[in-house]
Coordinates of C-alpha atoms in Angstrom, one line a residue:
X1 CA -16.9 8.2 9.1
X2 CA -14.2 8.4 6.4
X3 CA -14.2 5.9 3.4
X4 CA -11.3 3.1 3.5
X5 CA -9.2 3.3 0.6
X6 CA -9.1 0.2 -1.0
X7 CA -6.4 0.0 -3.9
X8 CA -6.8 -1.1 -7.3
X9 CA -3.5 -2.5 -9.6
X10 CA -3.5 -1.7 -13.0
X11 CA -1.6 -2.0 -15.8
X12 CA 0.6 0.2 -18.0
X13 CA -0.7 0.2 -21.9
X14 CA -1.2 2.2 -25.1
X15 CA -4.5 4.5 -25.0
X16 CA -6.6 7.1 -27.0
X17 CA -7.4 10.4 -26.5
X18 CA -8.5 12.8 -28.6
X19 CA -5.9 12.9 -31.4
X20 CA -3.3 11.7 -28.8
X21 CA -2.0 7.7 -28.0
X22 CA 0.3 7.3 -25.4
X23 CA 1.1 4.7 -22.4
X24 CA -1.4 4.9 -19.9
X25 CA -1.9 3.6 -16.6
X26 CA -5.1 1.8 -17.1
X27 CA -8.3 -0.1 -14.8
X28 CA -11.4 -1.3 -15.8
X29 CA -14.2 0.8 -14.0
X30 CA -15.5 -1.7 -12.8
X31 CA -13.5 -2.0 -10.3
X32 CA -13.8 1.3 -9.2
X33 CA -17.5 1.4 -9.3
X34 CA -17.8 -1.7 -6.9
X35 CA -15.4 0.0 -4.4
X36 CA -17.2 3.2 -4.7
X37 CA -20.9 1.2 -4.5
X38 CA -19.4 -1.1 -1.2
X39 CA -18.5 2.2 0.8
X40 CA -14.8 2.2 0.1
X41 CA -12.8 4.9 -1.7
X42 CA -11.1 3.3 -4.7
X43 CA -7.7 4.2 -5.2
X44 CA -5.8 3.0 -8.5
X45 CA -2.2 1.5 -8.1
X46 CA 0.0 2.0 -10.7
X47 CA 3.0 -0.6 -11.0
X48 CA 5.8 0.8 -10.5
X49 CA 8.8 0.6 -8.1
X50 CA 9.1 -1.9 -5.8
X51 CA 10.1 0.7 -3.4
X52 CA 6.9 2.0 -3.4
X53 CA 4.9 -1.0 -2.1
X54 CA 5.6 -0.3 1.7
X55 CA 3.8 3.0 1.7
X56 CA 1.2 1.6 -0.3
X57 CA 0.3 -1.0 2.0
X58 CA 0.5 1.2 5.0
X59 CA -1.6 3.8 3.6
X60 CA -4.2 1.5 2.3
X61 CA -7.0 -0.4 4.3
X62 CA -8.0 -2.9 1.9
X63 CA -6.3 -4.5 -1.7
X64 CA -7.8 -5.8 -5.0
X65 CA -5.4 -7.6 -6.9
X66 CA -7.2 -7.2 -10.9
X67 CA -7.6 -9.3 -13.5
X68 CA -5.4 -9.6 -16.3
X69 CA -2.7 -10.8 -18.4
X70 CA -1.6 -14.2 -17.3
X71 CA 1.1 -14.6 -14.7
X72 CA 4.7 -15.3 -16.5
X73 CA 5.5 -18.7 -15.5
X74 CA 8.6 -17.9 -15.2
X75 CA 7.5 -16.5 -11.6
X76 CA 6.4 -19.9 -10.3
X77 CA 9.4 -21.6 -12.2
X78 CA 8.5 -22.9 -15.1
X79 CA 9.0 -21.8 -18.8
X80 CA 6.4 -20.2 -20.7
X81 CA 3.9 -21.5 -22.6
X82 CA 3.5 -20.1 -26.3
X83 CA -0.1 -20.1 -25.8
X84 CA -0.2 -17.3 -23.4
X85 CA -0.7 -13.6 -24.3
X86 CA 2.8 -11.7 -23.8
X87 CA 3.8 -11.5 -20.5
X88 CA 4.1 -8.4 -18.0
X89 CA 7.2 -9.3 -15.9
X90 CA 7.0 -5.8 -14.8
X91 CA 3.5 -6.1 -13.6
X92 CA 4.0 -9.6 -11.9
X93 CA 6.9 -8.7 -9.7
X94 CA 5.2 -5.5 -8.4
X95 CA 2.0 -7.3 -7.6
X96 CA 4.0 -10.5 -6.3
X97 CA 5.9 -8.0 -4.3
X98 CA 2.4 -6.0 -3.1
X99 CA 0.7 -8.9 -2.3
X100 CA 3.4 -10.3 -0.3
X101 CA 3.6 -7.0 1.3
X102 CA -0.2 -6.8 1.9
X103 CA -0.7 -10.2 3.6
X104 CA 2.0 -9.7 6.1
X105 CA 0.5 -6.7 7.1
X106 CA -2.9 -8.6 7.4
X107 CA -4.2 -5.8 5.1
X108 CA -7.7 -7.2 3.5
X109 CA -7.1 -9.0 -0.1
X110 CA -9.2 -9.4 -2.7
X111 CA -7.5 -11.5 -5.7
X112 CA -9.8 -11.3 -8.8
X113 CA -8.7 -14.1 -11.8
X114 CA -5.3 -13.4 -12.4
X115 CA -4.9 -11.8 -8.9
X116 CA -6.3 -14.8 -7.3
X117 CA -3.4 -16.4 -9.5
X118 CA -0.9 -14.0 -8.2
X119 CA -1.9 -14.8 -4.4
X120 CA -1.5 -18.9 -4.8
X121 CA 2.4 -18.1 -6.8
X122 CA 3.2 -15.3 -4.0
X123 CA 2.8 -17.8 -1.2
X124 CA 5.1 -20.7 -3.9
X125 CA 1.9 -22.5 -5.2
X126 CA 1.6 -23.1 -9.3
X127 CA -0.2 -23.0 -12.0
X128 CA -1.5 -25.2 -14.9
X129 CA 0.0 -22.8 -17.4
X130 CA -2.8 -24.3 -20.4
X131 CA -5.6 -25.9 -18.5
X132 CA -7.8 -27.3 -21.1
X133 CA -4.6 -29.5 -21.8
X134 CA -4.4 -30.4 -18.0
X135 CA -8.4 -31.2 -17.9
X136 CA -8.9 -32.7 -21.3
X137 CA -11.5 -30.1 -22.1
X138 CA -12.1 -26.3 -23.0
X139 CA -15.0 -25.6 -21.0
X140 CA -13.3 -22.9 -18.9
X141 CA -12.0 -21.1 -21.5
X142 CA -15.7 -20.6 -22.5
X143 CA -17.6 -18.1 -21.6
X144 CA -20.8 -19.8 -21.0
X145 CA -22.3 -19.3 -17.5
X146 CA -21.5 -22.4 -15.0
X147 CA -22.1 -23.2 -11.5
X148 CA -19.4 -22.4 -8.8
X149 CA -19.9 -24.6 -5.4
X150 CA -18.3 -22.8 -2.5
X151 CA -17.8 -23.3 0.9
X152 CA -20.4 -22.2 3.3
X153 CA -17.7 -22.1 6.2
X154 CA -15.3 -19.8 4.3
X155 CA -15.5 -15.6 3.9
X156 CA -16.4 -16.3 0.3
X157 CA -19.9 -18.1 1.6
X158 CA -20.5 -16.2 4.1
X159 CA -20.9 -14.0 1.7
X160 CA -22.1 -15.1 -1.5
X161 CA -23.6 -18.5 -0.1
X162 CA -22.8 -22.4 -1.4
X163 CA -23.0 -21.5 -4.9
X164 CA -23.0 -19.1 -7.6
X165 CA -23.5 -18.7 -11.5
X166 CA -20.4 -17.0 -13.5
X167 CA -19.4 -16.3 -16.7
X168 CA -15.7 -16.1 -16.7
X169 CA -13.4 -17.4 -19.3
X170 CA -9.4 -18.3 -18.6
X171 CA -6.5 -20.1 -19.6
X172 CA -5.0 -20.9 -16.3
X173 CA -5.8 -22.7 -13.4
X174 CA -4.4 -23.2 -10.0
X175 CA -2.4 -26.1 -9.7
X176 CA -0.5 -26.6 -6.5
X177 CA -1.7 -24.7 -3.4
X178 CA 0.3 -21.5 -2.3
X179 CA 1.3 -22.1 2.0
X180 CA -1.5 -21.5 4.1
X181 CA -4.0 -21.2 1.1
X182 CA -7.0 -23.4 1.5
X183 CA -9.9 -24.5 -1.5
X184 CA -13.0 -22.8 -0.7
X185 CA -14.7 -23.1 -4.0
X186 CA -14.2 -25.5 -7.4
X187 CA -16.0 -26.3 -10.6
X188 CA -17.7 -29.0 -11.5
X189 CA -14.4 -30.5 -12.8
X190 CA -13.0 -29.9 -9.1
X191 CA -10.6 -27.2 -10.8
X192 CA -10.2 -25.3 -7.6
X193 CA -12.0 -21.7 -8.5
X194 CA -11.6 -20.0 -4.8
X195 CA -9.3 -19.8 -1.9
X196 CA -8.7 -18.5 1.5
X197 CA -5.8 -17.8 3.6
X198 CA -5.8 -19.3 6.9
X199 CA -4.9 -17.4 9.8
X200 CA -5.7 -13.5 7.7
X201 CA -8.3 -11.1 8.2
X202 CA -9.6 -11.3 5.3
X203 CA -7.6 -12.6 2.0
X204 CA -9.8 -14.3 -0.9
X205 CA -8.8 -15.2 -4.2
X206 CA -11.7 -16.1 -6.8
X207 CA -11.4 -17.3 -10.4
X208 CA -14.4 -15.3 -11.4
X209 CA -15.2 -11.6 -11.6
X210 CA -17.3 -10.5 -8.4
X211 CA -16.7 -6.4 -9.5
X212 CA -19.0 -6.8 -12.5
X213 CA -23.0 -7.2 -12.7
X214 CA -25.1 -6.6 -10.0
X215 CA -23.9 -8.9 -7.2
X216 CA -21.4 -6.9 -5.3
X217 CA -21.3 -9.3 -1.9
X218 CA -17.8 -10.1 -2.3
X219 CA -16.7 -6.6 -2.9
X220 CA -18.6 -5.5 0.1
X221 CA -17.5 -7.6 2.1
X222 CA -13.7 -6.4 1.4
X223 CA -14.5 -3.2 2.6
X224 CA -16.5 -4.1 5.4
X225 CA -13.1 -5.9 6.2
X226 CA -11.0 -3.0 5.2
X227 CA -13.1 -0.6 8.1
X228 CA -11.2 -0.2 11.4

């Protein structure tokens, strides 16, 4: 049985090699590595036109929306925050776009950090756009291990069980709810770290980094969604 492709975004920045630097497209391996380890074949989306996203989303049987830079809040309405790294505007309206494109096609979605960011403002949620000023604290831009709790009843438990231990530092946190998004897992701050989409296959957004270390459940369980 042939692999599912499952699709990787990226991002376009400077890189090194050998006595060259020039703009590259550019992904973690991480990503690709969990793909690869869960069964699926990963295939790395560059952002580009907009006009591309159609083929993309018919050709490909399962999504990861990557970490990153932080979403512009200009895309959820709101101005920007000095705070934040420089924004991408080029990579937030492709992967507003694909995401959009993905979920009404009911292809599987996995929304990692700033992809689980980019699900909730696709479907007009918003962000805190400097959380440790929303939640009086900086815990969560730390990048001390905590406890996640997650619901059992959701495709994230099922998967991963009621709880589990990350490391994963951010800035930004969801704030209002994207339509048909539902909590399914929060810190102990009840700063929502996990949703769902009601009604989809499979589309799950997490605050934390499943891709890296050894506990690939959430990965797998993408591509076992992403399989025909």
């Amino acid at each position: 049985m042939s692999r599912p492709l499952i699709g990787i975004t990226t991002y376009f920045d400077a890189a090194r090699w050998g006595s060259w630097v020039r703009e590259a497209v550019l992904s973690p391996p991480a990503y690709a590595k969990a793909v690869d380890k869960a069964g699926g074949a990963p295939v790395l989306v560059p952002p580009l036109s907009l006009g591309a996203v159609d083929g993309y989303v018919r050709g490909l049987s399962g999504l990861i929306l990557a970490g990153g830079v932080e979403v512009d809040p200009a895309v959820y309405g709101e101005e920007r925050d000095e705070r934040l790294e420089e924004p991408q505007p080029r990579r937030d309206r492709f992967e507003t776009a694909l995401a959009k494109a993905a979920i009404d096609a009911d292809v599987p979605v996995l929304g990692v950090a700033r992809g689980m960011h980019v699900l909730n403002v696709t479907l007009g949620g918003s962000l805190f756009r400097w959380l440790p000023e929303a939640v009086h604290h900086d815990r969560h831009a730390a990048s001390t291990p905590h406890a996640i709790q997650v619901s059992v009843s959701s495709k994230a438990g099922k998967a991963i069980g009621d709880h589990i231990e990350v490391s994963t530092p951010h800035h930004q946190g969801l704030r209002r709810l994207g339509a048909g998004l539902m909590a399914i897992a929060w810190a102990d701050d009840q700063i929502v770290e996990g949703v769902e989409l009601q009604g989809h296959r499979f589309c799950v957004g997490v605050q934390w980094h499943p891709e890296r270390g050894n506990d690939n459940r959430l990965v797998d369980a993408l591509v076992e969604a992403a399989i025909p």
